[in-house]
């Protein structure tokens, strides 16, 4: 029987589906957005005419509508042979992907306190997919799992130890699927074994994180207990002085308000006062909008500082690797970041950055650079599909 793998990615207000064949070719992809809102809508292969969602469709309704449209339009003539789900938080329970059963679902539910916007919708997606395809093996692939190899000195905060023991307060890290893909791709491109490949992987999308990968394993990462820590992001502040909470409280702000500001109104959006979108920021900066130029500077400077910090975990470095919408497309951010890292021996070639950096696998370092610098297109869906196929084979 021919294999096909359905990848399900439930975000807080969106649902993405992708179907792969056994040769890792993507057969179809779909997205439903603005779920639970009046204007909920969906597209299949970019076309919004072949699927209709009820108003205020939730994740389950969106999944049912998309799966039936896949069937009706012959995108999915037979049921998939395996299904992979992106799950944001696996706590300390999952060091790798797992076949989903009732116990696994219970643990995902238990981790919901650590990812309240994500784990409940991930579970809703799993339940809805199980109802649609009760016989098909389903696999959970966790954003946190790849970082379970961090040692205590990297994952513990300098807090009273009971916080970790009683409340599970520690650094978990996220974007693990993407960083894992980066490690594998870099090893492949450099012709090395993963087990001897050490990189610094910068995933720069709307959410941003950077990971030190030593001999194929994650050893340090910038996101922490939640995806708010670390780099400057589209709307998230990344690192701030925890003393800010007390100070803002003295100014009359409530904790919930501060939380919202740090998550939704900070980062590139907060600094520029205009947008969280790096492409638009670059255009605005070119037109002389100073806050936008400053946002790019702060973003790149923080990133450079973290590249330096990640080197503390490594014995050798095979490459600094950029990915995500910004990492793959913004030659300006890469140039500015590398500009802060000359003392560490990173040196970009401006021309290669502009031209090679447009292609996945492109090398952009100058001949004088101590380390290779690469741009790679991430493919989290493919990692999830591979894990689902691998584990389903043991079902
Ligand atoms: P992602 O979340 O990975 O889709 O990344 C989204 C981010 O990538 C947004 O900030 C986009 O503005 C940014 N991005 C996409 N294309 C470009 C581009 N050509 N130049 C600069 N930033 C870009």
Short mmCIF file of C-alpha atoms and ligand atoms in Angstrom, two decimals:
data_model
loop_
_atom_site.label_atom_id
_atom_site.label_comp_id
_atom_site.label_asym_id
_atom_site.label_seq_id
_atom_site.Cartn_x
_atom_site.Cartn_y
_atom_site.Cartn_z
CA UNK A 1 0.00 0.00 0.00
CA UNK A 2 1.22 3.48 -0.82
CA UNK A 3 2.11 5.57 2.22
CA UNK A 4 0.74 9.04 2.79
CA UNK A 5 1.24 11.17 5.86
CA UNK A 6 -1.08 13.89 7.08
CA UNK A 7 0.56 16.63 9.17
CA UNK A 8 -1.71 18.59 11.50
CA UNK A 9 -0.53 21.86 13.05
CA UNK A 10 -3.04 23.62 15.31
CA UNK A 11 -2.05 27.15 16.32
CA UNK A 12 -3.97 29.29 18.79
CA UNK A 13 -6.32 30.56 16.07
CA UNK A 14 -5.26 28.59 13.00
CA UNK A 15 -5.08 25.07 11.64
CA UNK A 16 -2.61 23.96 9.00
CA UNK A 17 -2.74 20.63 7.19
CA UNK A 18 -0.21 19.12 4.79
CA UNK A 19 -0.29 15.76 3.07
CA UNK A 20 2.97 14.09 2.02
CA UNK A 21 3.52 11.01 -0.12
CA UNK A 22 6.08 8.33 0.64
CA UNK A 23 8.74 10.21 -1.32
CA UNK A 24 8.32 13.24 0.94
CA UNK A 25 6.56 15.17 -1.82
CA UNK A 26 3.89 17.51 -0.53
CA UNK A 27 0.60 16.62 -2.24
CA UNK A 28 -1.59 19.35 -0.80
CA UNK A 29 -1.57 21.96 1.93
CA UNK A 30 -4.34 23.88 3.59
CA UNK A 31 -4.81 26.55 6.20
CA UNK A 32 -7.77 27.74 8.24
CA UNK A 33 -7.39 31.08 9.97
CA UNK A 34 -9.21 33.38 12.36
CA UNK A 35 -10.80 30.37 13.99
CA UNK A 36 -13.48 31.11 16.60
CA UNK A 37 -14.05 34.49 14.94
CA UNK A 38 -16.91 35.59 12.72
CA UNK A 39 -14.51 35.85 9.76
CA UNK A 40 -13.04 32.34 9.99
CA UNK A 41 -11.88 31.22 6.54
CA UNK A 42 -9.83 28.49 4.90
CA UNK A 43 -7.75 27.92 1.77
CA UNK A 44 -6.51 24.78 0.06
CA UNK A 45 -3.34 25.24 -1.99
CA UNK A 46 -3.96 28.97 -1.68
CA UNK A 47 -7.50 28.70 -3.10
CA UNK A 48 -10.37 29.80 -0.86
CA UNK A 49 -13.14 28.75 -3.29
CA UNK A 50 -13.14 25.03 -2.64
CA UNK A 51 -13.73 25.04 1.07
CA UNK A 52 -16.17 26.90 3.23
CA UNK A 53 -16.12 27.18 6.99
CA UNK A 54 -19.06 27.91 9.26
CA UNK A 55 -18.88 31.32 10.95
CA UNK A 56 -16.89 31.08 14.17
CA UNK A 57 -15.61 27.67 13.13
CA UNK A 58 -13.49 26.04 15.81
CA UNK A 59 -10.51 23.74 15.22
CA UNK A 60 -12.65 20.63 15.03
CA UNK A 61 -15.08 22.13 12.50
CA UNK A 62 -12.18 23.43 10.41
CA UNK A 63 -10.54 20.01 10.38
CA UNK A 64 -13.76 18.29 9.31
CA UNK A 65 -14.35 20.86 6.53
CA UNK A 66 -10.79 20.60 5.20
CA UNK A 67 -10.66 16.81 5.29
CA UNK A 68 -13.97 16.52 3.46
CA UNK A 69 -12.82 19.06 0.85
CA UNK A 70 -9.58 17.06 0.42
CA UNK A 71 -11.71 13.98 -0.27
CA UNK A 72 -14.21 15.71 -2.50
CA UNK A 73 -11.52 17.28 -4.69
CA UNK A 74 -9.42 14.11 -4.89
CA UNK A 75 -6.46 15.54 -2.96
CA UNK A 76 -6.74 12.60 -0.59
CA UNK A 77 -8.36 9.67 -2.39
CA UNK A 78 -7.62 7.28 0.50
CA UNK A 79 -7.17 7.76 4.23
CA UNK A 80 -3.60 8.68 5.18
CA UNK A 81 -1.44 5.82 6.47
CA UNK A 82 -0.14 7.89 9.37
CA UNK A 83 -0.82 11.26 10.98
CA UNK A 84 1.65 13.57 12.71
CA UNK A 85 0.62 16.35 15.08
CA UNK A 86 2.67 19.31 16.15
CA UNK A 87 2.31 19.65 19.92
CA UNK A 88 3.88 22.69 21.54
CA UNK A 89 4.60 21.54 25.09
CA UNK A 90 5.63 18.08 26.20
CA UNK A 91 7.10 19.19 29.53
CA UNK A 92 9.75 16.76 30.76
CA UNK A 93 7.63 13.76 29.82
CA UNK A 94 8.63 13.54 26.17
CA UNK A 95 12.22 13.47 24.91
CA UNK A 96 11.09 12.47 21.43
CA UNK A 97 8.01 11.96 19.30
CA UNK A 98 5.50 9.33 20.48
CA UNK A 99 2.57 7.33 19.21
CA UNK A 100 -0.56 8.89 20.65
CA UNK A 101 -2.72 6.93 23.07
CA UNK A 102 -5.00 7.98 25.92
CA UNK A 103 -2.09 8.25 28.38
CA UNK A 104 -0.17 10.53 26.01
CA UNK A 105 -3.25 12.71 25.59
CA UNK A 106 -3.58 12.98 29.34
CA UNK A 107 0.03 14.15 29.70
CA UNK A 108 -0.44 16.72 26.92
CA UNK A 109 -3.44 17.95 28.89
CA UNK A 110 -1.35 18.05 32.09
CA UNK A 111 1.20 20.28 30.29
CA UNK A 112 -1.49 22.77 29.27
CA UNK A 113 -0.67 25.01 32.23
CA UNK A 114 2.74 25.62 30.63
CA UNK A 115 1.27 26.41 27.18
CA UNK A 116 -2.31 27.53 27.73
CA UNK A 117 -2.78 28.97 24.24
CA UNK A 118 -1.42 25.92 22.46
CA UNK A 119 -1.75 22.55 24.18
CA UNK A 120 -5.56 22.69 24.45
CA UNK A 121 -5.92 23.38 20.71
CA UNK A 122 -3.29 20.75 19.91
CA UNK A 123 -5.42 18.28 21.87
CA UNK A 124 -8.58 19.42 20.10
CA UNK A 125 -6.85 18.71 16.78
CA UNK A 126 -5.77 15.26 17.94
CA UNK A 127 -9.26 14.37 19.14
CA UNK A 128 -10.93 15.60 15.96
CA UNK A 129 -8.43 13.74 13.76
CA UNK A 130 -8.88 10.54 15.78
CA UNK A 131 -12.63 10.77 15.18
CA UNK A 132 -12.09 11.20 11.46
CA UNK A 133 -9.47 8.45 11.20
CA UNK A 134 -9.98 6.10 14.16
CA UNK A 135 -7.85 3.27 12.72
CA UNK A 136 -4.83 5.34 11.70
CA UNK A 137 -1.73 5.61 13.92
CA UNK A 138 -1.20 9.15 15.14
CA UNK A 139 2.04 10.63 16.40
CA UNK A 140 2.78 13.68 18.54
CA UNK A 141 5.91 15.68 17.74
CA UNK A 142 6.77 18.18 20.47
CA UNK A 143 8.39 21.61 20.08
CA UNK A 144 10.07 21.07 23.43
CA UNK A 145 11.34 17.49 23.00
CA UNK A 146 14.57 18.26 21.15
CA UNK A 147 15.72 20.48 24.02
CA UNK A 148 15.33 17.76 26.66
CA UNK A 149 19.07 17.09 26.25
CA UNK A 150 19.94 20.38 27.99
CA UNK A 151 21.96 19.82 31.16
CA UNK A 152 20.70 21.23 34.50
CA UNK A 153 23.18 24.13 34.38
CA UNK A 154 21.53 25.21 31.11
CA UNK A 155 17.89 24.57 31.94
CA UNK A 156 17.65 25.71 35.56
CA UNK A 157 16.96 29.29 36.51
CA UNK A 158 18.71 30.81 39.51
CA UNK A 159 15.57 30.54 41.61
CA UNK A 160 14.71 28.69 44.82
CA UNK A 161 15.01 25.02 43.90
CA UNK A 162 11.48 24.27 45.08
CA UNK A 163 10.15 26.22 42.06
CA UNK A 164 11.52 23.52 39.80
CA UNK A 165 10.62 20.62 42.10
CA UNK A 166 7.08 21.74 42.93
CA UNK A 167 6.06 23.78 39.91
CA UNK A 168 8.26 22.50 37.05
CA UNK A 169 9.80 25.96 36.56
CA UNK A 170 12.76 25.49 34.18
CA UNK A 171 13.85 26.40 30.68
CA UNK A 172 12.11 24.08 28.16
CA UNK A 173 12.88 25.74 24.85
CA UNK A 174 10.73 25.70 21.71
CA UNK A 175 11.09 25.50 17.90
CA UNK A 176 12.80 22.16 18.56
CA UNK A 177 11.54 20.63 15.33
CA UNK A 178 13.05 23.45 13.31
CA UNK A 179 16.39 23.39 15.15
CA UNK A 180 16.55 19.61 14.71
CA UNK A 181 15.94 20.05 10.97
CA UNK A 182 18.71 22.67 10.84
CA UNK A 183 21.19 20.32 12.49
CA UNK A 184 20.38 17.54 10.05
CA UNK A 185 20.44 19.77 6.99
CA UNK A 186 23.71 21.41 7.99
CA UNK A 187 25.32 18.01 8.56
CA UNK A 188 24.08 16.85 5.15
CA UNK A 189 25.26 20.02 3.39
CA UNK A 190 28.68 19.92 5.04
CA UNK A 191 29.02 16.17 4.38
CA UNK A 192 29.35 15.36 8.09
CA UNK A 193 27.65 12.91 10.44
CA UNK A 194 24.99 14.51 12.63
CA UNK A 195 26.70 13.04 15.70
CA UNK A 196 29.80 15.14 15.07
CA UNK A 197 28.05 18.30 13.86
CA UNK A 198 27.91 21.37 16.12
CA UNK A 199 26.04 24.47 15.04
CA UNK A 200 24.34 27.60 16.26
CA UNK A 201 20.87 27.63 14.76
CA UNK A 202 18.96 30.94 14.59
CA UNK A 203 15.25 30.48 13.86
CA UNK A 204 13.97 33.97 13.09
CA UNK A 205 10.29 34.10 12.21
CA UNK A 206 7.51 35.94 13.96
CA UNK A 207 8.72 33.97 16.99
CA UNK A 208 12.51 33.79 17.29
CA UNK A 209 14.89 31.48 19.10
CA UNK A 210 18.52 30.45 18.88
CA UNK A 211 19.97 27.08 19.87
CA UNK A 212 23.44 25.70 20.47
CA UNK A 213 23.64 22.19 19.04
CA UNK A 214 26.62 20.12 20.14
CA UNK A 215 27.31 16.93 18.23
CA UNK A 216 23.70 16.79 17.04
CA UNK A 217 22.05 17.51 20.42
CA UNK A 218 20.55 20.71 21.77
CA UNK A 219 22.66 22.00 24.67
CA UNK A 220 21.34 25.54 25.13
CA UNK A 221 18.48 27.58 23.76
CA UNK A 222 17.13 31.09 24.19
CA UNK A 223 13.43 30.41 24.84
CA UNK A 224 12.65 29.32 28.36
CA UNK A 225 9.71 28.31 30.50
CA UNK A 226 7.58 30.00 27.85
CA UNK A 227 8.30 31.25 24.32
CA UNK A 228 8.66 34.80 25.65
CA UNK A 229 12.30 34.59 26.75
CA UNK A 230 15.37 35.40 24.68
CA UNK A 231 15.53 37.19 21.35
CA UNK A 232 13.49 40.19 20.26
CA UNK A 233 10.50 38.85 18.28
CA UNK A 234 7.66 40.23 16.15
CA UNK A 235 5.46 41.22 19.07
CA UNK A 236 7.31 39.64 22.03
CA UNK A 237 9.91 41.48 24.07
CA UNK A 238 12.28 38.58 24.68
CA UNK A 239 14.55 39.19 27.69
CA UNK A 240 13.65 42.01 30.04
CA UNK A 241 14.67 42.90 33.57
CA UNK A 242 12.26 41.02 35.89
CA UNK A 243 12.32 44.17 38.03
CA UNK A 244 10.08 45.66 35.34
CA UNK A 245 7.07 43.89 36.85
CA UNK A 246 7.43 45.65 40.17
CA UNK A 247 8.09 48.97 38.51
CA UNK A 248 5.09 48.76 36.18
CA UNK A 249 2.95 47.62 39.09
CA UNK A 250 3.98 50.81 40.93
CA UNK A 251 2.72 52.66 37.83
CA UNK A 252 -0.69 51.02 38.21
CA UNK A 253 -0.45 48.19 35.70
CA UNK A 254 -1.94 44.78 36.48
CA UNK A 255 0.04 41.57 35.94
CA UNK A 256 -2.30 40.40 33.16
CA UNK A 257 -1.83 43.71 31.36
CA UNK A 258 1.96 43.50 31.55
CA UNK A 259 1.83 39.92 30.29
CA UNK A 260 -0.25 41.00 27.31
CA UNK A 261 2.02 43.95 26.55
CA UNK A 262 5.16 41.78 26.62
CA UNK A 263 3.58 39.13 24.39
CA UNK A 264 1.50 41.14 21.96
CA UNK A 265 2.62 44.76 21.88
CA UNK A 266 6.37 44.59 22.32
CA UNK A 267 9.27 43.38 20.15
CA UNK A 268 9.56 44.83 16.65
CA UNK A 269 5.99 46.14 16.86
CA UNK A 270 6.55 47.89 20.16
CA UNK A 271 9.85 49.52 19.24
CA UNK A 272 8.77 50.67 15.79
CA UNK A 273 5.24 51.62 16.81
CA UNK A 274 4.28 50.44 13.32
CA UNK A 275 4.53 46.74 12.56
CA UNK A 276 5.85 43.35 13.61
CA UNK A 277 6.73 42.55 10.01
CA UNK A 278 10.44 42.73 9.22
CA UNK A 279 9.93 43.30 5.50
CA UNK A 280 7.73 46.33 6.16
CA UNK A 281 10.18 47.58 8.78
CA UNK A 282 13.01 47.48 6.25
CA UNK A 283 10.90 49.49 3.80
CA UNK A 284 9.99 52.01 6.50
CA UNK A 285 13.62 52.30 7.59
CA UNK A 286 14.61 52.97 3.95
CA UNK A 287 12.05 55.79 3.88
CA UNK A 288 13.74 57.34 6.92
CA UNK A 289 11.41 56.11 9.69
CA UNK A 290 13.86 56.08 12.59
CA UNK A 291 11.93 53.91 15.07
CA UNK A 292 11.79 51.16 12.41
CA UNK A 293 15.54 51.42 11.81
CA UNK A 294 16.05 51.23 15.58
CA UNK A 295 13.87 48.12 15.81
CA UNK A 296 16.10 46.37 13.26
CA UNK A 297 19.21 47.47 15.17
CA UNK A 298 17.92 46.21 18.51
CA UNK A 299 16.76 42.94 16.95
CA UNK A 300 20.15 42.30 15.32
CA UNK A 301 22.19 43.37 18.35
CA UNK A 302 20.26 41.06 20.71
CA UNK A 303 20.70 38.24 18.22
CA UNK A 304 24.45 38.83 18.01
CA UNK A 305 24.75 38.83 21.80
CA UNK A 306 22.99 35.47 21.87
CA UNK A 307 25.28 34.01 19.21
CA UNK A 308 28.15 34.89 21.55
CA UNK A 309 26.31 33.35 24.52
CA UNK A 310 25.66 30.11 22.62
CA UNK A 311 29.39 29.66 21.99
CA UNK A 312 29.85 29.04 25.73
CA UNK A 313 28.23 25.61 25.21
CA UNK A 314 30.34 24.40 22.29
CA UNK A 315 33.82 22.94 21.82
CA UNK A 316 33.83 23.54 18.13
CA UNK A 317 31.47 25.18 15.63
CA UNK A 318 30.70 23.86 12.16
CA UNK A 319 28.36 26.67 11.16
CA UNK A 320 26.13 29.53 12.17
CA UNK A 321 22.82 28.86 10.44
CA UNK A 322 19.94 31.26 9.74
CA UNK A 323 16.35 30.18 9.10
CA UNK A 324 12.70 31.33 9.45
CA UNK A 325 11.07 34.12 7.44
CA UNK A 326 13.60 36.72 8.63
CA UNK A 327 16.64 34.43 8.76
CA UNK A 328 15.98 33.16 5.24
CA UNK A 329 15.08 36.48 3.65
CA UNK A 330 16.58 39.42 5.46
CA UNK A 331 20.13 39.97 4.25
CA UNK A 332 20.06 43.18 6.27
CA UNK A 333 19.49 41.43 9.60
CA UNK A 334 22.18 38.85 8.80
CA UNK A 335 24.64 41.58 7.83
CA UNK A 336 23.97 43.65 10.93
CA UNK A 337 24.19 40.62 13.20
CA UNK A 338 27.47 39.43 11.73
CA UNK A 339 28.78 42.99 11.97
CA UNK A 340 28.68 42.68 15.78
CA UNK A 341 30.51 39.35 15.73
CA UNK A 342 33.82 40.23 14.07
CA UNK A 343 35.76 39.72 17.29
CA UNK A 344 34.51 36.13 17.44
CA UNK A 345 35.66 35.55 13.88
CA UNK A 346 32.36 35.68 11.99
CA UNK A 347 32.65 37.52 8.71
CA UNK A 348 29.97 37.81 6.04
CA UNK A 349 30.58 38.41 2.37
CA UNK A 350 28.12 41.16 1.41
CA UNK A 351 27.70 39.89 -2.13
CA UNK A 352 27.20 36.25 -1.11
CA UNK A 353 24.82 37.36 1.62
CA UNK A 354 22.73 39.14 -1.00
CA UNK A 355 22.83 36.38 -3.64
CA UNK A 356 23.64 32.96 -2.09
CA UNK A 357 21.44 33.87 0.86
CA UNK A 358 18.40 33.66 -1.36
CA UNK A 359 18.82 29.91 -1.73
CA UNK A 360 18.44 27.24 0.89
CA UNK A 361 21.87 25.85 1.68
CA UNK A 362 23.57 29.03 0.50
CA UNK A 363 26.99 29.85 2.02
CA UNK A 364 27.37 33.51 2.85
CA UNK A 365 30.64 33.80 4.81
CA UNK A 366 33.70 35.63 3.60
CA UNK A 367 36.84 33.58 2.91
CA UNK A 368 38.36 35.16 6.03
CA UNK A 369 35.52 33.99 8.32
CA UNK A 370 36.53 31.57 11.07
CA UNK A 371 33.21 29.74 10.66
CA UNK A 372 30.85 28.87 7.80
CA UNK A 373 27.61 30.86 7.79
CA UNK A 374 24.60 29.30 6.04
CA UNK A 375 21.01 30.09 5.16
CA UNK A 376 18.65 27.10 5.20
CA UNK A 377 14.87 26.97 4.65
CA UNK A 378 13.33 25.23 7.61
CA UNK A 379 10.79 22.47 7.08
CA UNK A 380 9.05 21.55 10.32
CA UNK A 381 6.22 19.80 8.49
CA UNK A 382 8.66 17.42 6.88
CA UNK A 383 10.22 16.52 10.24
CA UNK A 384 6.74 15.80 11.63
CA UNK A 385 5.87 13.70 8.56
CA UNK A 386 9.10 11.71 8.90
CA UNK A 387 8.53 11.07 12.59
CA UNK A 388 4.92 10.02 11.95
CA UNK A 389 5.96 7.58 9.21
CA UNK A 390 8.80 6.19 11.34
CA UNK A 391 6.67 5.57 14.43
CA UNK A 392 3.66 4.35 12.47
CA UNK A 393 5.86 1.63 10.99
CA UNK A 394 6.19 0.22 14.53
CA UNK A 395 2.46 0.42 15.19
P1 LIG B 1 7.73 33.30 9.64
O1 LIG B 1 7.04 33.40 10.98
O2 LIG B 1 8.84 32.30 9.62
O3 LIG B 1 6.79 33.17 8.48
O4 LIG B 1 8.47 34.72 9.42
C1 LIG B 1 7.76 35.92 9.35
C2 LIG B 1 8.75 37.07 9.31
O5 LIG B 1 9.61 36.94 8.16
C3 LIG B 1 8.06 38.43 9.16
O6 LIG B 1 8.68 39.37 10.04
C4 LIG B 1 8.34 38.78 7.72
O7 LIG B 1 8.36 40.17 7.50
C5 LIG B 1 9.73 38.21 7.55
N1 LIG B 1 10.06 38.16 6.13
C6 LIG B 1 9.51 37.40 5.16
N2 LIG B 1 10.04 37.72 3.96
C7 LIG B 1 10.96 38.71 4.17
C8 LIG B 1 11.84 39.47 3.36
N3 LIG B 1 11.89 39.26 2.03
N4 LIG B 1 12.62 40.40 3.95
C9 LIG B 1 12.58 40.61 5.27
N5 LIG B 1 11.77 39.93 6.10
C10 LIG B 1 10.96 39.00 5.57
#
